[in-house]
PDB file of C-alpha atoms in Angstrom:
ATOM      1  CA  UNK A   1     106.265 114.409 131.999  1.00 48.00           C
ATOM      2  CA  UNK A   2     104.223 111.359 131.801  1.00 52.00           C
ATOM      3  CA  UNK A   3     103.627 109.220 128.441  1.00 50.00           C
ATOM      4  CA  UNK A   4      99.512 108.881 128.110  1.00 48.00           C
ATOM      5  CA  UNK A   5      98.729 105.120 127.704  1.00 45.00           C
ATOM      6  CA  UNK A   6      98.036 104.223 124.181  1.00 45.00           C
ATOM      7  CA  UNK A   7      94.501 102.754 124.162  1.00 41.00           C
ATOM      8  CA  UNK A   8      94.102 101.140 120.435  1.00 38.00           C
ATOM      9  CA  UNK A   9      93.692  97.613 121.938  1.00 43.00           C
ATOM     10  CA  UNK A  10      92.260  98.011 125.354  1.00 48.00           C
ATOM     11  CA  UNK A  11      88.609  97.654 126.676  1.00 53.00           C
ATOM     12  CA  UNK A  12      88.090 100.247 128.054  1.00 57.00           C
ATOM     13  CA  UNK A  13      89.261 102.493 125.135  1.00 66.00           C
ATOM     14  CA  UNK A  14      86.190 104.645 124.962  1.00 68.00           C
ATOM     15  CA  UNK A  15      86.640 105.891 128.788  1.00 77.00           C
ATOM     16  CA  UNK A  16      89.852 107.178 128.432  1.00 87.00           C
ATOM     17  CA  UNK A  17      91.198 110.586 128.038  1.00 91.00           C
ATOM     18  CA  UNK A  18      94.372 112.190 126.985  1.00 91.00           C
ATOM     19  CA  UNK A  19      95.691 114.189 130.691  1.00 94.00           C
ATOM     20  CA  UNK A  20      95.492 117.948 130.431  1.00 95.00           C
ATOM     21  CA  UNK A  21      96.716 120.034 133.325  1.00 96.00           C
ATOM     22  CA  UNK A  22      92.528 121.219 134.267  1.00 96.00           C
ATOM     23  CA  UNK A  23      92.113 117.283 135.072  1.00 97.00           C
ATOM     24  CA  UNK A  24      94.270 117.737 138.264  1.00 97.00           C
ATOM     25  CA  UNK A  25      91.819 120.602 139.670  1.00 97.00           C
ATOM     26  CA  UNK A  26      88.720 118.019 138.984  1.00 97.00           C
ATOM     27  CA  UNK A  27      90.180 115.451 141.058  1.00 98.00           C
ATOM     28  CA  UNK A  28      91.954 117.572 143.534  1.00 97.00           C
ATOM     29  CA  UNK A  29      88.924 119.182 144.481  1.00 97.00           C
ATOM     30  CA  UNK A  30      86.676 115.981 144.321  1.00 98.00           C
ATOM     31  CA  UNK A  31      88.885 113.599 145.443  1.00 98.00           C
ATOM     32  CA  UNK A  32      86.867 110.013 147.233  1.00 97.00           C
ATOM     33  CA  UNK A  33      87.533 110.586 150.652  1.00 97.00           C
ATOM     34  CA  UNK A  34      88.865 106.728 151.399  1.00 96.00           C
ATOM     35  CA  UNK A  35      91.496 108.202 148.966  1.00 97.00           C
ATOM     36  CA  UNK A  36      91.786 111.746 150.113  1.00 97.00           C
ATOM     37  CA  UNK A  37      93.041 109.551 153.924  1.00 98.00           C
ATOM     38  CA  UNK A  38      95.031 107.198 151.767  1.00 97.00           C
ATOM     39  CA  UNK A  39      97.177 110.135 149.876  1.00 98.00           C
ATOM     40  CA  UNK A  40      97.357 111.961 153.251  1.00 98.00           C
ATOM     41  CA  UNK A  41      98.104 108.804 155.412  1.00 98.00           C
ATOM     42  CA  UNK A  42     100.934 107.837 153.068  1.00 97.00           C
ATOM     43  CA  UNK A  43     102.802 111.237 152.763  1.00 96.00           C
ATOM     44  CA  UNK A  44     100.926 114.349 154.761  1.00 97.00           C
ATOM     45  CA  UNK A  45     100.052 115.985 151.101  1.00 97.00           C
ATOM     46  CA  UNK A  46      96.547 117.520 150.400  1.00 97.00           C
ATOM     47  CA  UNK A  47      94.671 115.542 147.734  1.00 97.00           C
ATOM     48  CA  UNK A  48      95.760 117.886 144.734  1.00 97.00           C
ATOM     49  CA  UNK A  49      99.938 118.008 145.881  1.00 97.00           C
ATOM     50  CA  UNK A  50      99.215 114.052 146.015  1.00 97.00           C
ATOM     51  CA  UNK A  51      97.821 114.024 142.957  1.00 98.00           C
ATOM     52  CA  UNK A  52     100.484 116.236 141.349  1.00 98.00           C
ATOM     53  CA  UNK A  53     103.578 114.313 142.750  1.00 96.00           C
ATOM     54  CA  UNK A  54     102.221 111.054 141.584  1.00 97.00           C
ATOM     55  CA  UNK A  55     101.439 112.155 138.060  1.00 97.00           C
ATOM     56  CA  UNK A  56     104.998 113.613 138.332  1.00 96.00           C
ATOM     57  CA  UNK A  57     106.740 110.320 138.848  1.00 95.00           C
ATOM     58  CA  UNK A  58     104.222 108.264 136.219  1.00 95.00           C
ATOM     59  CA  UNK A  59     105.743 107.032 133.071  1.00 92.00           C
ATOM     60  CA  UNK A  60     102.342 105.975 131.858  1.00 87.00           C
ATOM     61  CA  UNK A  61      98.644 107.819 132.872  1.00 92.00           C
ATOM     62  CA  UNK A  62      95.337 106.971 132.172  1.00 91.00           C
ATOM     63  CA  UNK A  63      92.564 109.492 132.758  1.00 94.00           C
ATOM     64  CA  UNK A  64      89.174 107.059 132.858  1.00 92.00           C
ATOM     65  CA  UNK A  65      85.863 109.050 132.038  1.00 93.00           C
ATOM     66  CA  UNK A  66      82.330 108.567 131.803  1.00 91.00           C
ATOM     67  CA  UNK A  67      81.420 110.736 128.554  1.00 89.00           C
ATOM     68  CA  UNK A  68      82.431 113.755 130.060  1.00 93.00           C
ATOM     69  CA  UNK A  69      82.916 112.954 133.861  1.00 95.00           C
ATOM     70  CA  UNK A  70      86.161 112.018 135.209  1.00 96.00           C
ATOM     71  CA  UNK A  71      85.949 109.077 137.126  1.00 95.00           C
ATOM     72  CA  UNK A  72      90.059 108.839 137.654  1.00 96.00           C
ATOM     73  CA  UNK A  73      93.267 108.798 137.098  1.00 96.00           C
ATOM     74  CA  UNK A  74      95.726 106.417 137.538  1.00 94.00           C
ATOM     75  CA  UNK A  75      99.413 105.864 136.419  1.00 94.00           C
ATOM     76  CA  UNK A  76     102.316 103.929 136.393  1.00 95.00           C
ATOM     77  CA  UNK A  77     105.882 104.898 137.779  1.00 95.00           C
ATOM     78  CA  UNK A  78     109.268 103.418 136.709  1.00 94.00           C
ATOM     79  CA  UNK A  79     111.722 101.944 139.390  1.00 95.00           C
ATOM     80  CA  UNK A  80     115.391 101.689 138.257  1.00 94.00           C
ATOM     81  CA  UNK A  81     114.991  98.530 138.033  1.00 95.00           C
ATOM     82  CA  UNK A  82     112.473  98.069 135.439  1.00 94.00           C
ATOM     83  CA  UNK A  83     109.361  97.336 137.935  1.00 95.00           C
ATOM     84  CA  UNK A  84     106.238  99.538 138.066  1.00 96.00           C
ATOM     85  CA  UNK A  85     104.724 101.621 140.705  1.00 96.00           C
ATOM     86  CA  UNK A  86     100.805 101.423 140.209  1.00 96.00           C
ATOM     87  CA  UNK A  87      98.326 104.176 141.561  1.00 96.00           C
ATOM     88  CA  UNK A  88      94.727 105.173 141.263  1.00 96.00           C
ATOM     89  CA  UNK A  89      92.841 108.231 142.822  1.00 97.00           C
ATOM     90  CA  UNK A  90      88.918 108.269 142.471  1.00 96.00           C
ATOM     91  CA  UNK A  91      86.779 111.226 142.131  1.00 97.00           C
ATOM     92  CA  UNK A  92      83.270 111.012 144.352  1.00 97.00           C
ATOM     93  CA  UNK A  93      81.496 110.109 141.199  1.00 96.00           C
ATOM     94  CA  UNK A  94      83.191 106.800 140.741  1.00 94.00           C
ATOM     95  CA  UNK A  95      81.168 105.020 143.494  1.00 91.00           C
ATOM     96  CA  UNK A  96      78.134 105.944 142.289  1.00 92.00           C
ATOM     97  CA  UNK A  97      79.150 104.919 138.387  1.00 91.00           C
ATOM     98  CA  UNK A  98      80.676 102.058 139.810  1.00 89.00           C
ATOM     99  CA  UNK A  99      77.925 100.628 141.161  1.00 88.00           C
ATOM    100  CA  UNK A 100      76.263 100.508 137.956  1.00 92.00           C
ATOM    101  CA  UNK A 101      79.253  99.388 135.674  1.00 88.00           C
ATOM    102  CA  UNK A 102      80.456  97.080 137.741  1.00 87.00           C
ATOM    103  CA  UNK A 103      81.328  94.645 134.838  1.00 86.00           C
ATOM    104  CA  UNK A 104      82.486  96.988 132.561  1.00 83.00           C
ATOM    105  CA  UNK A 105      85.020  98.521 135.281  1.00 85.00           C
ATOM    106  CA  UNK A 106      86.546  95.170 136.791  1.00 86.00           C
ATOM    107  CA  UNK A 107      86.880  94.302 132.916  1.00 84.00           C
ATOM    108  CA  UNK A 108      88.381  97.232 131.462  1.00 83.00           C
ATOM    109  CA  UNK A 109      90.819  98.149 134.975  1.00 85.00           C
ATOM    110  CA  UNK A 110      91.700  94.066 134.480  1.00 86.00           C
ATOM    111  CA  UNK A 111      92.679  95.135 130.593  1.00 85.00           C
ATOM    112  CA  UNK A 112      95.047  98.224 131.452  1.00 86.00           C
ATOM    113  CA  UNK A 113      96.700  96.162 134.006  1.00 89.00           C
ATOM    114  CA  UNK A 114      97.653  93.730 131.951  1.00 87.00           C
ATOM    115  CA  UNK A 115      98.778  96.042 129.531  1.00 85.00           C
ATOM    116  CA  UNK A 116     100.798  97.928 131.665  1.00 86.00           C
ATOM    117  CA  UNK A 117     102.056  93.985 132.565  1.00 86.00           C
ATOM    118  CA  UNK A 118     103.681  94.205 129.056  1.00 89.00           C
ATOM    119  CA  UNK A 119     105.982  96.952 130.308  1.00 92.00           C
ATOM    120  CA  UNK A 120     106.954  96.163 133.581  1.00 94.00           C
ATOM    121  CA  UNK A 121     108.680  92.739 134.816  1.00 92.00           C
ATOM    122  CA  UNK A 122     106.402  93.216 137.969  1.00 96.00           C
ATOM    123  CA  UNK A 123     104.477  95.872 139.582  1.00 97.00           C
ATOM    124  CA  UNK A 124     103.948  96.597 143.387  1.00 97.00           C
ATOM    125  CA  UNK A 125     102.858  99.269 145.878  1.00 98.00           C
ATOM    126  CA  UNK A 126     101.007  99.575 148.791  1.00 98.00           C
ATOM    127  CA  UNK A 127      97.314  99.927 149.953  1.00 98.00           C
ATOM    128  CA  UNK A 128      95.867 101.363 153.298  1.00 98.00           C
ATOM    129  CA  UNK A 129      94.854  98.358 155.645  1.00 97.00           C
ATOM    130  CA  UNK A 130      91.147 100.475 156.485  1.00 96.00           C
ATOM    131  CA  UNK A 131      90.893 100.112 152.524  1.00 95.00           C
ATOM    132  CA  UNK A 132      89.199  97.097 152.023  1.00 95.00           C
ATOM    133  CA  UNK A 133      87.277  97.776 148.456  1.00 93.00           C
ATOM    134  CA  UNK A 134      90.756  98.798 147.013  1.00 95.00           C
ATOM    135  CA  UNK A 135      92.211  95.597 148.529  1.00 96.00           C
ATOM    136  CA  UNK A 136      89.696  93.536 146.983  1.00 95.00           C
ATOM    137  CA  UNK A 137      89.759  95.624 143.380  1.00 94.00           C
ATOM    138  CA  UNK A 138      93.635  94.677 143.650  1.00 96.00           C
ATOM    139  CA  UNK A 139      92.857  90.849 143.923  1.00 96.00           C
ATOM    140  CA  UNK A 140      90.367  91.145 141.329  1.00 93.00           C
ATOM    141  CA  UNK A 141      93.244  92.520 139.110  1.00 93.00           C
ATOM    142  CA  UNK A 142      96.009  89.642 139.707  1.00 94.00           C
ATOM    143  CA  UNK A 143      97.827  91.534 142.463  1.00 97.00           C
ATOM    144  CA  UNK A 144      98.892  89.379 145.727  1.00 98.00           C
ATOM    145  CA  UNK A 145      98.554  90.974 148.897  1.00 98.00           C
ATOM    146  CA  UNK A 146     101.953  89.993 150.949  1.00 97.00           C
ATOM    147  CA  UNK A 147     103.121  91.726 153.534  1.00 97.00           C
ATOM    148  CA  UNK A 148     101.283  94.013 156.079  1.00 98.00           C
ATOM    149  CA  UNK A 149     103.975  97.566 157.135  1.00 98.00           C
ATOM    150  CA  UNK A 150     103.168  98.539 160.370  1.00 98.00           C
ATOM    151  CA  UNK A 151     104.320 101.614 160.760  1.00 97.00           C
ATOM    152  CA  UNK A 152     103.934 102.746 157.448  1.00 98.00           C
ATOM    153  CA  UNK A 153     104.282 106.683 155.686  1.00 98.00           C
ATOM    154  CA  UNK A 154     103.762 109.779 157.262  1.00 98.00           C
ATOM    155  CA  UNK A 155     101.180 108.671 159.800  1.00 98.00           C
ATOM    156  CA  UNK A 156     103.266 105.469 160.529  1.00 98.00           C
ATOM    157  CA  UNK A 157      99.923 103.276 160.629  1.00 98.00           C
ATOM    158  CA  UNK A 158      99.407  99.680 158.809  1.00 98.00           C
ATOM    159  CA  UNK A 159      99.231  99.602 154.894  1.00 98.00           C
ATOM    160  CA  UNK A 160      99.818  96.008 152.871  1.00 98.00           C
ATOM    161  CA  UNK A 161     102.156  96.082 150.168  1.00 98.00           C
ATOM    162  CA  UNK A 162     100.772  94.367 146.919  1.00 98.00           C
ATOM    163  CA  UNK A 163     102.627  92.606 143.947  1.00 98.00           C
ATOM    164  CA  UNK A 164     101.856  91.435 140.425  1.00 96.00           C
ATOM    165  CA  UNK A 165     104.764  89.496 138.840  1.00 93.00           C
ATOM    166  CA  UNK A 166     104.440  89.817 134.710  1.00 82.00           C
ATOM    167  CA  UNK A 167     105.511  87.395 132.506  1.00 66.00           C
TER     168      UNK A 167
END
């Protein structure tokens, strides 16, 4: 199972959450529909068996809250090569906390990134094409957007692939 992040010197350590098993049900039912297309665009899966499969391959999770609403979870998954696998999944509440923590969020996603920089020679993954504010979030956080996949995942439409190089 998945190591949780340790949080003493991050940001954003006051938003985060050891995982417990329940957290899966809050996101899998409330899952940000640009998210809910992604997860389903890349692999067929409902949100929750997306959810599930991706915490299953994470090395590292973070569970980001606002007091006691979950906002997201995101993780980190090991290649055998060394390199990381990034993800994020949003619930419905994160646009609307979002809008007013702008700062704080860019900052504190911009922290954990880095962070997870420390373990990882380089990090990459892919992001939907009709995903612009995730595209844009991604640039924010140092990634490089470099290649455009046609014909990419189960519904065999465009995604970008997008690379951070630590180090």
């Amino acid at each position: 199972m998945s190591e949780v992040v340790e949080c003493k010197k991050m940001f954003y350590k006051d938003h985060v959450k050891p995982f417990e098993p329940h957290f899966i049900d809050l996101l899998g039912n409330d899952m940000c529909q640009a998210d809910q297309d992604e997860v389903y665009a890349t692999c067929g899966n409902s949100p929750k068996t997306g959810l599930v499969s991706s915490i299953m391959c994470s090395e590292k999770l973070v569970c980001y809250f606002d007091n006691d609403t979950l906002i997201g979870i995101g993780g980190v998954g090991k290649e055998q090569d060394g390199n990381g696998i990034p993800w994020f999944l949003r619930t419905n509440y994160f646009h609307s906390w979002k809008r007013k923590n702008l700062r704080s969020f860019l900052n504190s996603t911009k922290s954990w990134i880095e962070h997870m920089g420390e373990s990882y020679p380089s990090m990459h993954n892919y992001v939907d094409l009709r995903n612009k504010e995730s595209q844009n979030w991604l640039k924010h956080l140092g990634f490089r957007l470099t290649k455009t996949i046609d014909n990419y995942g189960y519904l065999k439409i465009p995604f970008i692939k997008f690379e951070k190089y630590n180090g």
